[in-house]
Amino acid sequence: MTTPTIVLAEDDRFLRRAVDVALTKRGYRMVLATDGIEALDAVRQHKPALVLLDMLMPRMGGMEVLSALRADSDPVISGTRVLILSNSSKEFEMQSAEALGISGYWIKANLSLHELGERIQALITEAPAAPGTESARAPTL
Amino acid sequence: VSRRQPFETRLNPFERIRSTEGKVFLLMFGLASLALAFIVWTPVAHSLGWMTAFMVSVLTYMVVGTYGTMRIVARPVRRAKAHFEAIARGDYSRPVNTRRTDEFGDMLRGLDQMRRSLTAAVEAREAAESRYREIVERSVQGFYQSNEDGDLLAANDALARLLGYRTADELLAESAGLTKRVHVDPARRVQFISLMRSQGVINGFEAALRRRDGSTIWITESARIVHDPLTKRSYLEGFLDDITERKQTEQFKSDFVSFVTHQLRTPLSGIRWMLELAKESESAGEVKSFVEDAHASAERLISLVNDLLDVTRLEAGRLAMNPTMLSLAGVTSDIVHELEPLAGSKHQTLTFSGSSPDVFADSQLLRQAVLNLVGNALKYTPEGGSVTVSVSADEADVHLSVRDTGIGISEDAQRQLFQKFYRANNAQAIDTEGTGLGLYLVRLIAEHAGGRVACQSREGTGSTFTLSLPIATSEKAVA
């Protein structure tokens, strides 16, 4: 079994480092992005099993990244599994993200790295053929 | 058991003569006497013969008697009819005059009495209505009547102004379907109507309405269904209050809470996760670096909390200040010196020039203000750009000018730049960690020292911020 790749889009360098270290230890191949534009490039290049996406980022926010991914012509890219990892809990943002199709909307401050690792592991093993799975697809509106 | 006698049996003989029966009796009696006299005494009767004379007399008696009786009875009835018709039309102005002494005279006088009380009642009602109409018209609450199709039937000036019209007439000119059209959320109107149907009355229903110029206002509405007995139809009647300001405050508060929540959670997560990593790490070097990062996150958290506190205290005037005679040029040159390594790392040119007379201010706060201005200039200027800081003075004030070749600020953003928590869109794209407090703090600090801060900018070209403080006089220094 190949090592699953995870793209982590996070502008705060401390949080980026913490998640990177924790998930690398669990055996994932981590690709780091510091803003939305880097995140989009990374997803298109690496076709990861999962994208951990922050909402509030410079240049391009998480919401725009998610929309761009779902609108991509390549079905592998548009079906990428996305997990929102944010510290903002605005109802409106959560609903908009849900509508575009996400695997979860988690608040960073409420999770330990251990919990985060366990949950991600459960998510990735639940459907090994990660990209383009049913749950990650945008629902038809 | 006593029973009232019928009215006419209680008439005395004199009144009986003046009554209608009396008049008819006198007429018939008089005519009969004349007929008898004609038969007995006139030569015409003798020549015609008794039988013919009797027949002529009876015929004449019947015709003249019937006509006279009819006149006595029908004329006042006809007059009364005309007056009743006028009243039915709503014309109460025609007085009923009569000198008749019989029951018809009484009837006509009774009719006039009725006309006068009706006039008084109508006038009282109109006065009351106009009083209420005036209350409604002068009310600061918007008032309307509408049908269920949403057509506006009535409105006052306050409602018109609420919706961006000058007068109620101007609003009523566009009445068709209006109460339906103004709802920003059509579902909210549907909800309103179904609540009205089930309850008949609503108090404090909140909704967003679209004004004539397209802007949105928030209102609270109290309404009821009114049944009009005349037209047998129902309509809606309601009062509206503008609560836009309250809604904006609520929105601002909730934005503030979610913003601060996000800003506090980020360094908190950093601390938590770094410590978790340190706890589980076996390597001493790794532990040290995790703890350092946790420490740096903690520093950021503290400076954020302090900024928030400074703002709150400055706003409330509760910050302990220790103003002294200070050289703005001196403070600025120190800060420029401290920031040189940062500018160097971005290959930016940072220069300082000028000197100035002293100002009277709190050194900590003044430092903070200058640091925010120069720090911002560096943050929002791309690599290779330049930041030029200079201090000068005129007769009254010392001016600090910070000019950069950065991203600039749109005109729209310039208007809101010094407001609490405001962040320009292009600034947000560069740095998501900003709190929107920096320039607001500069403004508060400048105002507390009797000065002001201003900005000139063109988007994409650069910005110049000017902090002006009054030159310290010896009086102030003593005070």
Coordinates of C-alpha atoms in Angstrom, one line a residue:
Chain A
M1 CA 0.0 0.0 0.0
T2 CA 1.4 3.4 -1.0
T3 CA 1.7 6.2 1.5
P4 CA -1.3 8.5 1.4
T5 CA -0.5 12.1 0.5
I6 CA -2.1 15.0 2.5
V7 CA -2.0 18.6 1.4
L8 CA -2.1 20.9 4.4
A9 CA -3.1 24.6 3.7
E10 CA -2.4 26.7 6.8
D11 CA -1.1 30.2 7.0
D12 CA -0.1 30.2 10.6
R13 CA 3.5 28.8 10.8
F14 CA 3.1 27.3 14.2
L15 CA -0.1 25.4 13.4
R16 CA 1.4 24.3 10.1
R17 CA 4.5 22.9 11.8
A18 CA 2.5 21.1 14.5
V19 CA 0.1 19.3 12.1
D20 CA 3.0 18.5 9.8
V21 CA 5.0 16.9 12.5
A22 CA 2.1 15.0 14.0
L23 CA 0.9 13.5 10.7
T24 CA 4.3 12.8 9.3
K25 CA 4.9 10.7 12.4
R26 CA 1.7 8.7 11.5
G27 CA 3.3 7.9 8.2
Y28 CA 1.6 10.3 5.8
R29 CA 3.4 12.2 3.1
M30 CA 2.7 15.9 3.9
V31 CA 2.7 18.7 1.3
L32 CA 2.5 22.1 2.9
A33 CA 0.9 25.3 1.5
T34 CA 0.9 28.7 3.2
D35 CA -2.1 30.2 1.3
G36 CA -4.9 29.3 -1.0
I37 CA -3.1 29.6 -4.3
E38 CA -0.3 27.4 -3.1
A39 CA -2.9 24.9 -1.9
L40 CA -4.6 24.7 -5.3
D41 CA -1.3 24.2 -7.1
A42 CA -0.3 21.5 -4.6
V43 CA -3.6 19.6 -5.0
R44 CA -3.4 19.7 -8.8
Q45 CA 0.2 18.5 -8.7
H46 CA 0.0 15.8 -6.0
K47 CA -3.6 14.6 -6.3
P48 CA -3.7 13.9 -2.5
A49 CA -5.9 11.5 -0.6
L50 CA -7.0 14.4 1.6
V51 CA -6.8 18.2 1.8
L52 CA -6.7 19.9 5.2
L53 CA -8.0 23.3 4.4
D54 CA -7.9 26.5 6.6
M55 CA -10.6 29.1 5.9
L56 CA -8.9 32.4 6.5
M57 CA -5.7 32.6 4.5
P58 CA -3.8 35.3 2.5
R59 CA -4.3 35.7 -1.2
M60 CA -7.0 33.1 -1.5
G61 CA -9.3 31.9 1.3
G62 CA -10.4 28.3 1.9
M63 CA -13.8 28.8 0.5
E64 CA -12.4 29.9 -2.8
V65 CA -10.0 27.0 -2.9
L66 CA -12.9 24.6 -2.3
S67 CA -15.1 26.2 -5.0
A68 CA -12.2 26.0 -7.5
L69 CA -11.5 22.4 -6.7
R70 CA -15.2 21.4 -7.1
A71 CA -15.3 23.2 -10.4
D72 CA -12.2 21.6 -11.8
S73 CA -12.6 19.8 -15.1
D74 CA -10.5 16.8 -14.0
P75 CA -12.8 14.5 -12.0
V76 CA -10.0 13.3 -9.8
I77 CA -9.3 17.0 -8.7
S78 CA -13.0 17.9 -8.4
G79 CA -13.6 14.8 -6.3
T80 CA -10.8 15.5 -3.9
R81 CA -11.7 14.8 -0.3
V82 CA -11.5 18.1 1.7
L83 CA -11.5 18.5 5.4
I84 CA -12.0 22.1 6.7
L85 CA -9.7 22.8 9.7
S86 CA -10.6 26.2 10.9
N87 CA -10.8 28.3 14.0
S88 CA -13.7 30.4 12.8
S89 CA -17.1 28.9 13.5
K90 CA -19.3 31.1 11.4
E91 CA -22.6 29.3 10.7
F92 CA -22.8 30.8 7.2
E93 CA -19.3 29.6 6.2
M94 CA -20.0 26.1 7.6
Q95 CA -23.2 25.8 5.6
S96 CA -21.6 27.1 2.4
A97 CA -18.7 24.6 2.7
E98 CA -21.1 21.7 3.5
A99 CA -23.0 22.6 0.3
L100 CA -19.9 22.3 -1.8
G101 CA -19.1 18.9 -0.3
I102 CA -16.7 18.4 2.5
S103 CA -15.7 15.4 4.7
G104 CA -15.9 17.5 7.9
Y105 CA -15.6 21.0 9.4
W106 CA -13.4 20.8 12.5
I107 CA -12.4 23.5 14.9
K108 CA -8.6 23.4 15.5
A109 CA -8.7 24.8 19.0
N110 CA -11.1 21.9 20.1
L111 CA -8.9 19.1 18.8
S112 CA -5.7 17.7 20.2
L113 CA -3.1 16.5 17.6
H114 CA -3.8 13.0 18.8
E115 CA -7.5 13.3 18.1
L116 CA -6.8 14.9 14.8
G117 CA -4.5 12.0 13.8
E118 CA -7.0 9.4 14.8
R119 CA -9.9 11.0 12.9
I120 CA -7.9 11.5 9.8
Q121 CA -6.8 7.9 9.9
A122 CA -10.4 6.7 10.3
L123 CA -11.4 8.9 7.4
I124 CA -8.7 7.7 5.0
T125 CA -9.1 4.0 5.8
E126 CA -12.9 4.2 5.6
A127 CA -12.6 4.5 1.9
P128 CA -9.1 3.6 0.6
A129 CA -9.8 4.8 -3.0
A130 CA -9.8 8.2 -1.5
P131 CA -10.1 10.7 -4.5
G132 CA -13.5 10.9 -6.0
T133 CA -15.4 9.0 -3.4
E134 CA -19.1 9.6 -3.0
S135 CA -18.9 11.5 0.3
A136 CA -16.4 14.0 -1.1
R137 CA -18.5 14.8 -4.2
A138 CA -20.4 18.0 -4.3
P139 CA -24.1 17.4 -4.0
T140 CA -26.2 18.4 -7.0
L141 CA -28.0 21.6 -6.2
Chain B
V1 CA -101.3 46.3 35.3
S2 CA -101.5 49.8 33.8
R3 CA -101.4 50.1 30.1
R4 CA -100.6 53.4 28.3
Q5 CA -103.6 54.7 26.4
P6 CA -103.1 55.1 22.7
F7 CA -101.7 58.6 22.0
E8 CA -104.8 60.2 20.1
T9 CA -107.4 59.1 22.7
R10 CA -105.6 61.4 25.2
L11 CA -106.0 64.5 23.1
N12 CA -108.2 67.2 24.6
P13 CA -111.1 68.5 22.4
F14 CA -109.2 71.6 21.3
E15 CA -106.2 69.6 20.2
R16 CA -108.5 67.1 18.4
I17 CA -109.7 69.9 16.2
R18 CA -106.0 70.7 15.3
S19 CA -105.3 67.1 14.6
T20 CA -105.4 65.6 11.1
E21 CA -108.8 63.9 11.7
G22 CA -110.1 67.3 12.9
K23 CA -108.9 69.0 9.7
V24 CA -110.5 66.3 7.5
F25 CA -113.7 66.3 9.6
L26 CA -114.0 70.2 9.3
L27 CA -113.3 70.0 5.6
M28 CA -116.0 67.3 5.0
F29 CA -118.5 68.9 7.3
G30 CA -118.0 72.3 5.6
L31 CA -118.4 70.8 2.2
A32 CA -121.6 68.9 3.2
S33 CA -123.1 72.1 4.6
L34 CA -122.3 74.0 1.4
A35 CA -123.9 71.1 -0.7
L36 CA -127.0 71.2 1.5
A37 CA -127.3 75.0 1.2
F38 CA -126.9 74.6 -2.6
I39 CA -129.7 72.1 -2.9
V40 CA -132.1 73.9 -0.5
W41 CA -131.6 77.6 -1.5
T42 CA -130.1 78.1 -4.9
P43 CA -132.3 78.9 -7.9
V44 CA -130.0 76.6 -10.0
A45 CA -131.2 73.6 -7.8
H46 CA -134.8 74.6 -8.3
S47 CA -134.5 74.7 -12.1
L48 CA -132.5 71.5 -12.4
G49 CA -135.0 69.5 -10.3
W50 CA -134.3 68.0 -6.9
M51 CA -132.8 64.7 -8.1
T52 CA -130.3 66.3 -10.5
A53 CA -129.3 68.9 -7.9
F54 CA -128.7 66.1 -5.3
M55 CA -126.5 64.1 -7.8
V56 CA -124.4 67.2 -8.7
S57 CA -123.9 68.1 -5.0
V58 CA -122.9 64.5 -4.1
L59 CA -120.4 64.3 -7.0
T60 CA -118.9 67.7 -6.3
Y61 CA -118.7 66.8 -2.6
M62 CA -116.9 63.6 -3.3
V63 CA -114.4 65.1 -5.7
V64 CA -113.5 68.2 -3.7
G65 CA -113.6 66.3 -0.4
T66 CA -111.2 63.6 -1.6
Y67 CA -108.9 66.1 -3.2
G68 CA -108.8 68.2 0.0
T69 CA -108.2 65.1 2.2
M70 CA -105.4 64.0 -0.1
R71 CA -103.8 67.4 0.1
I72 CA -103.9 67.4 3.9
V73 CA -102.3 64.0 4.1
A74 CA -100.1 63.6 1.0
R75 CA -98.2 67.0 1.0
P76 CA -96.4 66.6 4.3
V77 CA -95.6 63.0 3.4
R78 CA -94.1 64.1 0.1
R79 CA -92.0 66.8 1.9
A80 CA -90.8 64.3 4.4
K81 CA -89.9 61.9 1.6
A82 CA -87.7 64.6 0.0
H83 CA -85.9 65.2 3.3
F84 CA -85.4 61.5 4.0
E85 CA -83.9 61.1 0.6
A86 CA -81.5 64.0 1.2
I87 CA -80.4 62.5 4.5
A88 CA -79.9 59.1 2.9
R89 CA -77.6 60.8 0.3
G90 CA -75.6 62.2 3.2
D91 CA -76.9 65.8 2.8
Y92 CA -77.7 66.9 6.3
S93 CA -77.8 70.6 5.5
R94 CA -81.5 71.1 4.6
P95 CA -83.5 72.3 7.6
V96 CA -87.1 71.1 7.8
N97 CA -89.3 74.1 8.6
T98 CA -93.1 73.8 9.2
R99 CA -95.8 75.8 11.0
R100 CA -98.2 72.9 10.8
T101 CA -99.8 72.0 14.1
D102 CA -101.0 68.5 13.3
E103 CA -99.2 65.1 13.6
F104 CA -97.5 65.8 10.3
G105 CA -96.1 69.0 11.7
D106 CA -94.8 66.9 14.7
M107 CA -93.4 64.4 12.2
L108 CA -91.6 67.0 10.2
R109 CA -90.2 68.6 13.4
G110 CA -89.2 65.1 14.6
L111 CA -87.4 64.6 11.3
D112 CA -85.6 67.9 11.7
Q113 CA -84.6 66.9 15.2
M114 CA -83.2 63.6 13.8
R115 CA -81.4 65.5 11.1
R116 CA -79.7 67.8 13.7
S117 CA -78.6 64.9 15.9
L118 CA -77.3 63.0 12.9
T119 CA -75.3 66.1 11.8
A120 CA -73.9 66.4 15.3
A121 CA -72.9 62.7 15.4
V122 CA -71.3 62.9 11.9
E123 CA -69.4 66.0 12.9
A124 CA -68.2 64.3 16.1
R125 CA -67.1 61.3 14.2
E126 CA -65.3 63.3 11.6
A127 CA -63.5 65.3 14.3
A128 CA -62.4 62.1 16.1
E129 CA -61.3 60.6 12.8
S130 CA -59.3 63.7 11.8
R131 CA -57.7 63.7 15.3
Y132 CA -56.6 60.1 14.8
R133 CA -55.6 60.7 11.2
E134 CA -53.4 63.5 12.5
I135 CA -51.8 61.3 15.1
V136 CA -51.1 58.7 12.4
E137 CA -49.9 61.2 9.9
R138 CA -47.6 62.9 12.4
S139 CA -46.4 59.6 13.9
V140 CA -42.7 58.7 13.6
Q141 CA -43.9 55.1 13.1
G142 CA -44.6 54.0 9.6
F143 CA -48.3 53.2 9.2
Y144 CA -50.0 51.3 6.4
Q145 CA -53.1 49.5 5.3
S146 CA -52.9 46.9 2.6
N147 CA -54.8 44.0 1.1
E148 CA -53.5 40.4 1.0
D149 CA -52.3 40.9 -2.6
G150 CA -49.9 43.4 -1.2
D151 CA -51.5 46.5 -2.6
L152 CA -51.0 49.5 -0.4
L153 CA -54.3 51.1 0.5
A154 CA -53.1 53.8 2.8
A155 CA -49.8 55.0 4.3
N156 CA -48.3 57.9 6.2
D157 CA -45.3 60.1 5.6
A158 CA -43.2 58.2 8.1
L159 CA -43.6 55.0 6.2
A160 CA -42.8 56.8 3.0
R161 CA -39.6 58.2 4.5
L162 CA -38.7 54.8 5.9
L163 CA -38.9 53.3 2.4
G164 CA -37.0 56.2 0.8
Y165 CA -39.9 58.3 -0.6
R166 CA -40.5 61.9 0.3
T167 CA -44.2 61.8 0.9
A168 CA -47.0 59.3 1.3
D169 CA -48.5 60.4 -2.0
E170 CA -45.3 59.6 -3.8
L171 CA -45.3 56.1 -2.1
L172 CA -49.0 55.5 -2.9
A173 CA -48.4 56.2 -6.5
E174 CA -46.5 52.9 -6.6
S175 CA -49.0 51.1 -4.4
A176 CA -49.7 48.0 -6.5
G177 CA -48.1 44.9 -4.9
L178 CA -45.8 47.2 -2.9
T179 CA -45.9 45.4 0.5
K180 CA -44.9 42.2 -1.4
R181 CA -42.2 43.9 -3.4
V182 CA -40.3 45.6 -0.5
H183 CA -39.5 42.3 1.3
V184 CA -35.8 41.4 0.8
D185 CA -36.7 37.8 1.6
P186 CA -40.0 36.8 0.0
A187 CA -40.3 33.8 2.3
R188 CA -40.4 36.2 5.2
R189 CA -43.5 37.8 3.7
V190 CA -45.2 34.4 3.2
Q191 CA -44.5 33.6 6.8
F192 CA -46.0 37.0 7.9
I193 CA -49.2 36.4 5.9
S194 CA -49.6 32.8 7.3
L195 CA -49.1 34.1 10.9
M196 CA -51.6 36.8 10.2
R197 CA -54.2 34.3 8.9
S198 CA -53.7 32.0 11.9
Q199 CA -53.5 34.7 14.7
G200 CA -55.1 37.8 13.2
V201 CA -52.5 39.9 15.0
I202 CA -48.7 40.1 15.1
N203 CA -46.4 42.1 17.4
G204 CA -42.7 42.7 16.8
F205 CA -42.3 40.9 13.6
E206 CA -38.8 41.6 12.2
A207 CA -37.9 41.7 8.6
A208 CA -35.5 43.3 6.1
L209 CA -37.1 45.7 3.6
R210 CA -35.6 47.1 0.4
R211 CA -35.8 50.9 0.1
R212 CA -36.4 52.8 -3.1
D213 CA -32.7 53.4 -3.7
G214 CA -32.0 49.6 -3.3
S215 CA -30.5 49.9 0.2
T216 CA -31.8 47.5 3.0
I217 CA -33.4 48.5 6.3
W218 CA -34.5 46.4 9.2
I219 CA -38.0 47.0 10.6
T220 CA -40.1 45.6 13.4
E221 CA -43.8 45.4 12.6
S222 CA -47.0 45.2 14.6
A223 CA -50.1 44.4 12.5
R224 CA -53.7 43.1 12.6
I225 CA -56.4 42.1 10.3
V226 CA -59.3 44.6 10.1
H227 CA -62.8 43.6 8.8
D228 CA -64.6 46.5 7.1
P229 CA -68.3 46.0 7.8
L230 CA -69.3 48.3 4.9
T231 CA -67.3 46.7 2.1
K232 CA -67.4 43.2 3.8
R233 CA -63.7 42.9 3.1
S234 CA -60.6 42.4 5.2
Y235 CA -57.4 44.4 5.1
L236 CA -54.1 44.5 7.0
E237 CA -53.2 47.4 9.1
G238 CA -49.8 47.8 10.6
F239 CA -47.1 50.0 12.3
L240 CA -43.4 49.8 11.4
D241 CA -40.3 50.9 13.3
D242 CA -36.9 51.2 11.8
I243 CA -34.5 49.0 13.8
T244 CA -31.6 49.1 11.3
E245 CA -29.2 50.7 13.8
R246 CA -30.0 48.0 16.4
K247 CA -29.5 45.3 13.9
Q248 CA -26.2 46.7 12.8
T249 CA -25.0 46.9 16.4
E250 CA -26.1 43.2 16.9
Q251 CA -24.3 42.3 13.6
F252 CA -21.2 44.2 14.7
K253 CA -21.2 42.5 18.1
S254 CA -21.6 39.0 16.6
D255 CA -18.9 39.8 14.0
F256 CA -16.7 41.0 16.8
V257 CA -17.3 37.9 18.9
S258 CA -16.5 35.6 16.0
F259 CA -13.5 37.6 15.0
V260 CA -12.0 37.7 18.4
T261 CA -12.8 34.0 18.9
H262 CA -10.9 33.2 15.7
Q263 CA -8.0 35.5 16.7
L264 CA -7.7 34.0 20.2
R265 CA -8.2 30.4 19.1
T266 CA -5.3 30.5 16.6
P267 CA -2.4 31.2 19.1
L268 CA -4.2 29.0 21.7
S269 CA -4.2 26.1 19.2
G270 CA -0.5 26.8 18.5
I271 CA 0.4 26.7 22.2
R272 CA -1.7 23.5 22.8
W273 CA -0.3 21.6 19.9
M274 CA 3.3 22.6 20.4
L275 CA 3.1 21.5 24.0
E276 CA 1.5 18.2 23.0
L277 CA 4.3 17.6 20.6
A278 CA 6.9 18.5 23.3
K279 CA 5.3 16.2 25.8
E280 CA 5.5 13.2 23.4
S281 CA 8.9 13.9 22.0
E282 CA 12.0 11.9 23.1
S283 CA 14.6 14.3 21.7
A284 CA 15.7 17.1 23.9
G285 CA 16.5 19.4 20.8
E286 CA 13.0 18.8 19.4
V287 CA 11.4 19.5 22.8
K288 CA 13.2 22.8 23.0
S289 CA 12.1 23.9 19.5
F290 CA 8.5 23.0 20.2
V291 CA 8.5 24.9 23.5
E292 CA 10.0 27.9 21.7
D293 CA 7.1 27.9 19.2
A294 CA 4.6 27.5 22.0
H295 CA 6.2 30.5 23.7
A296 CA 6.0 32.6 20.5
S297 CA 2.3 31.7 20.1
A298 CA 1.8 32.7 23.7
E299 CA 3.5 36.1 23.0
R300 CA 1.2 36.7 20.1
L301 CA -1.8 35.9 22.2
I302 CA -0.7 38.3 24.9
S303 CA -0.1 41.1 22.5
L304 CA -3.5 40.6 21.0
V305 CA -5.2 40.7 24.4
N306 CA -3.2 43.8 25.3
D307 CA -4.2 45.6 22.1
L308 CA -7.8 44.8 22.9
L309 CA -7.4 46.0 26.4
D310 CA -5.6 49.2 25.3
V311 CA -8.4 50.0 22.9
T312 CA -11.0 49.4 25.5
R313 CA -9.3 51.5 28.1
L314 CA -8.4 54.3 25.7
E315 CA -12.0 54.4 24.6
A316 CA -13.2 54.5 28.2
G317 CA -10.5 57.1 29.1
R318 CA -9.2 54.7 31.8
L319 CA -5.7 54.1 30.5
A320 CA -3.1 55.3 33.1
M321 CA -1.1 57.9 31.1
N322 CA 2.1 59.5 31.9
P323 CA 2.6 62.3 29.5
T324 CA 6.1 63.9 29.3
M325 CA 8.0 66.3 27.0
L326 CA 9.1 64.1 24.1
S327 CA 10.9 64.4 20.8
L328 CA 8.7 62.8 18.1
A329 CA 11.8 62.7 15.9
G330 CA 13.7 60.9 18.7
V331 CA 11.0 58.2 19.2
T332 CA 10.6 57.7 15.4
S333 CA 14.4 57.4 14.8
D334 CA 14.6 54.7 17.5
I335 CA 11.8 52.7 15.9
V336 CA 13.2 53.0 12.4
H337 CA 16.5 51.7 13.8
E338 CA 14.7 48.7 15.4
L339 CA 12.8 47.9 12.2
E340 CA 15.8 48.1 9.8
P341 CA 16.6 44.3 10.0
L342 CA 12.9 43.5 9.1
A343 CA 13.1 46.0 6.1
G344 CA 16.5 44.4 5.1
S345 CA 15.0 40.9 5.1
K346 CA 12.4 42.2 2.5
H347 CA 15.0 44.1 0.6
Q348 CA 13.1 47.3 1.3
T349 CA 14.7 50.8 1.6
L350 CA 13.8 52.3 5.0
T351 CA 14.9 55.9 5.6
F352 CA 14.4 58.5 8.2
S353 CA 15.0 62.3 8.2
G354 CA 14.1 65.5 10.1
S355 CA 14.0 67.0 13.5
S356 CA 11.2 68.6 15.6
P357 CA 10.3 70.6 18.7
D358 CA 8.9 68.5 21.6
V359 CA 5.4 67.2 22.0
F360 CA 3.6 66.4 25.2
A361 CA 2.5 62.8 25.2
D362 CA 2.8 59.4 26.9
S363 CA 6.0 57.8 25.6
Q364 CA 4.7 54.2 25.6
L365 CA 1.6 55.1 23.6
L366 CA 3.5 57.4 21.2
R367 CA 6.0 54.6 20.6
Q368 CA 3.1 52.3 19.9
A369 CA 1.5 54.7 17.4
V370 CA 4.7 55.2 15.5
L371 CA 5.5 51.5 15.5
N372 CA 2.1 50.7 14.1
L373 CA 2.4 53.2 11.3
V374 CA 6.0 52.3 10.2
G375 CA 5.3 48.6 10.8
N376 CA 2.2 48.7 8.5
A377 CA 4.1 50.5 5.8
L378 CA 6.7 47.7 5.8
K379 CA 4.1 45.0 5.9
Y380 CA 2.0 46.3 3.0
T381 CA 5.0 47.2 0.8
P382 CA 6.2 44.5 -1.6
E383 CA 9.9 43.3 -1.6
G384 CA 12.2 45.9 -3.0
G385 CA 9.9 48.8 -2.2
S386 CA 10.7 51.8 -0.1
V387 CA 9.4 53.4 3.1
T388 CA 10.3 57.1 3.7
V389 CA 9.8 58.4 7.2
S390 CA 10.2 62.1 8.0
V391 CA 9.4 64.5 10.8
S392 CA 8.7 68.3 10.3
A393 CA 7.0 71.1 12.1
D394 CA 4.9 74.2 11.3
E395 CA 3.9 77.0 13.9
A396 CA 1.4 74.8 15.7
D397 CA 2.1 71.1 15.0
V398 CA 4.7 68.5 14.6
H399 CA 4.1 66.2 11.7
L400 CA 5.3 62.6 11.2
S401 CA 5.0 61.4 7.6
V402 CA 5.3 57.7 6.6
R403 CA 5.3 57.3 2.9
D404 CA 5.4 53.9 1.2
T405 CA 5.3 52.4 -2.3
G406 CA 3.0 49.6 -1.1
I407 CA -0.4 48.2 -2.3
G408 CA -2.3 51.4 -1.5
I409 CA -5.8 51.8 -0.1
S410 CA -9.0 52.1 -2.1
E411 CA -11.1 55.3 -1.6
D412 CA -13.8 53.2 -0.1
A413 CA -11.4 51.7 2.4
Q414 CA -9.8 55.0 3.2
R415 CA -13.2 56.3 4.6
Q416 CA -13.3 53.4 7.1
L417 CA -9.6 52.9 7.7
F418 CA -9.5 54.3 11.2
Q419 CA -12.5 52.4 12.5
K420 CA -12.2 49.6 15.0
F421 CA -11.7 46.2 13.5
Y422 CA -11.8 47.5 10.0
R423 CA -9.5 45.8 7.6
A424 CA -9.2 46.6 3.9
N425 CA -9.8 43.7 1.5
N426 CA -6.3 44.0 0.0
A427 CA -4.7 44.1 3.4
Q428 CA -6.6 41.0 4.4
A429 CA -5.2 39.2 1.4
I430 CA -1.7 39.8 2.5
D431 CA -2.0 39.1 6.2
T432 CA -4.8 37.3 7.9
E433 CA -3.4 37.8 11.4
G434 CA -4.1 41.5 11.5
T435 CA -6.7 42.4 14.1
G436 CA -8.0 45.6 12.6
L437 CA -6.9 47.4 15.8
G438 CA -3.6 49.0 14.8
L439 CA -4.7 52.1 13.0
Y440 CA -7.7 52.5 15.3
L441 CA -5.2 52.6 18.2
V442 CA -3.1 55.2 16.3
R443 CA -6.2 57.3 16.0
L444 CA -7.1 57.0 19.7
I445 CA -3.5 57.8 20.8
A446 CA -3.3 60.8 18.5
E447 CA -6.7 62.1 19.7
H448 CA -5.7 61.7 23.3
A449 CA -2.6 63.8 22.7
G450 CA -4.7 66.5 21.1
G451 CA -3.6 65.5 17.5
R452 CA -4.9 63.6 14.6
V453 CA -3.9 61.1 11.9
A454 CA -4.7 61.1 8.2
C455 CA -4.1 59.1 5.2
Q456 CA -3.6 59.8 1.5
S457 CA -3.4 56.9 -0.9
R458 CA -3.8 55.5 -4.4
E459 CA -4.5 51.8 -4.8
G460 CA -1.5 50.1 -6.3
T461 CA 0.8 53.1 -6.0
G462 CA 1.4 53.6 -2.3
S463 CA 0.2 55.4 0.8
T464 CA 1.2 58.3 3.0
F465 CA 0.1 58.4 6.7
T466 CA 0.5 61.7 8.6
L467 CA 0.4 61.9 12.4
S468 CA 0.1 65.5 13.7
L469 CA 0.6 66.4 17.3
P470 CA 0.5 69.9 18.8
I471 CA 3.9 71.4 19.8
A472 CA 4.3 71.3 23.6
T473 CA 4.1 74.7 25.4
S474 CA 5.7 75.3 28.8
E475 CA 2.2 75.7 30.2
K476 CA 1.3 72.2 29.3
A477 CA 4.5 70.9 30.7
V478 CA 3.8 72.4 34.0
A479 CA 0.2 71.1 34.0

